[in-house]
Amino acid sequence: MAASPPRPPLRLLTLALALTVASAVKISAPHTPISRDIYHSSDSLLDEIKALVARHSDKLSMDAVKTSNKGYSAELFVVTFNHMKESVDNGSKVHILLSFGQHGRELITSEVALRLLYILTEKRKIAGVDLSSFERVLENLVIKVVPMENLNGRKRVEEGELCDRRNGRGVDLNRNWSVDWGKKEKDYDPYEENPGIAPFSEPEAQIMRELSRSFKPHIWVNVHSGMEALFMPYDHKNTTPNGASAHLMRSVLENLNHRHFQDSCLVGSGGGSVGYLAHGTTTDYMHDIAKVPMPFTFEIYGDEKASTDDCFKMFNPVDKTTFDVRKSSLHVPTIFFVALFLSDNHCFCQHSTESHQQVVHGISHTF
């Protein structure tokens, strides 16, 4: 009877098993957690904004708007800055509407919103800006800030769903608007881009639509993170609008990129620059339907080296130095630069009726 072959040592069997498992299973890189020492929670950020409004009630007001649809409710907070709140806005001022935090995982955008409100009220220093000139700019503006458009989605992220950009019932709010709604590209990802059951099916989108109708902004900026870019329409096709207003929009962005960001940002249409088409977006609606003269999307931060499943790091600065730099210097002055550029060009900011026509002029060179 032949002798049995010698058995390999147990440690070799263990090593072989480990190598087999490693080759068959992709081992995920560790996910970066929320840097809670530098980021506010959603509740603490909103509390700080409420306290700021209370300290500066002569210039700021805050409204809570709540609505629901098919058993799902959402609440948005809208902060209004008016330099002379007691005076009647007689149509001579430029209306600016800003939204932050439309995607829950983009925490840095809401921090920028808070920073902006401090600058508007407590004149936190902006490098290279003369505060007296800054005051004269503010006298010509009414600004509405939505610091956290997707509060329910933000709560999901804080509970551990760090890659979730959707609202509280799984809809991407930046796909829930009516322009080219529901179209799906070949690389459509239902987890990322669920457009909802119909245009404006989501309470958050309904509230923002009504806000755009009542406020009638001349400038709209949707602030996101994920890359560094200054976008104009369109998102749903690889082209920009035609005409003088589109030429002016591009000139605004090119000048802004050159003067403030050393030509480091992508500039152009979202659909032509970002690498994919997006259907049912807010900015395309603001241009085509709401007829906002200057609708933009600003992408304020992105870590290209981060793993695609390490979402907090991909969309948000994770160290305090980068966080402070981005919060303080990136894109906050751009809103006012746009107004200044329009004044330089004596641009007529027109809405759908002549009664809402404005001439933006008389603002000094501040930036």
PDB file of C-alpha atoms in Angstrom, residues 5 12 20 32 46 53 57 76 80 106 111 115 131 149 204 238 258 284 299 325 357:
ATOM      1  CA  PRO A   5       1.750  12.246   0.469  1.00  0.00           C
ATOM      2  CA  LEU A  12       0.658  27.354   4.032  1.00  0.00           C
ATOM      3  CA  THR A  20      -7.654  32.865  -3.057  1.00  0.00           C
ATOM      4  CA  THR A  32     -13.378  58.529   5.140  1.00  0.00           C
ATOM      5  CA  LEU A  46     -29.244  75.814  10.901  1.00  0.00           C
ATOM      6  CA  VAL A  53     -30.545  86.201  11.623  1.00  0.00           C
ATOM      7  CA  SER A  57     -32.736  91.344  11.988  1.00  0.00           C
ATOM      8  CA  LEU A  76     -36.653  74.322   3.435  1.00  0.00           C
ATOM      9  CA  THR A  80     -33.230  86.804   2.723  1.00  0.00           C
ATOM     10  CA  GLU A 106     -21.965  67.758  -0.527  1.00  0.00           C
ATOM     11  CA  GLU A 111     -20.608  75.571   5.012  1.00  0.00           C
ATOM     12  CA  ARG A 115     -19.731  81.771   5.450  1.00  0.00           C
ATOM     13  CA  LEU A 131     -15.355  97.092   2.521  1.00  0.00           C
ATOM     14  CA  GLU A 149     -32.033  72.476   0.005  1.00  0.00           C
ATOM     15  CA  GLU A 204     -38.174  70.245  -2.284  1.00  0.00           C
ATOM     16  CA  ASN A 238     -23.726  69.392 -25.361  1.00  0.00           C
ATOM     17  CA  HIS A 258      -9.341  84.301 -14.991  1.00  0.00           C
ATOM     18  CA  ASP A 284     -31.829  74.302 -17.330  1.00  0.00           C
ATOM     19  CA  GLU A 299     -18.825  73.258  -8.614  1.00  0.00           C
ATOM     20  CA  VAL A 325      -9.399  77.919   2.391  1.00  0.00           C
ATOM     21  CA  GLN A 357     -37.165  94.824 -16.652  1.00  0.00           C
TER      22      GLN A 357
END
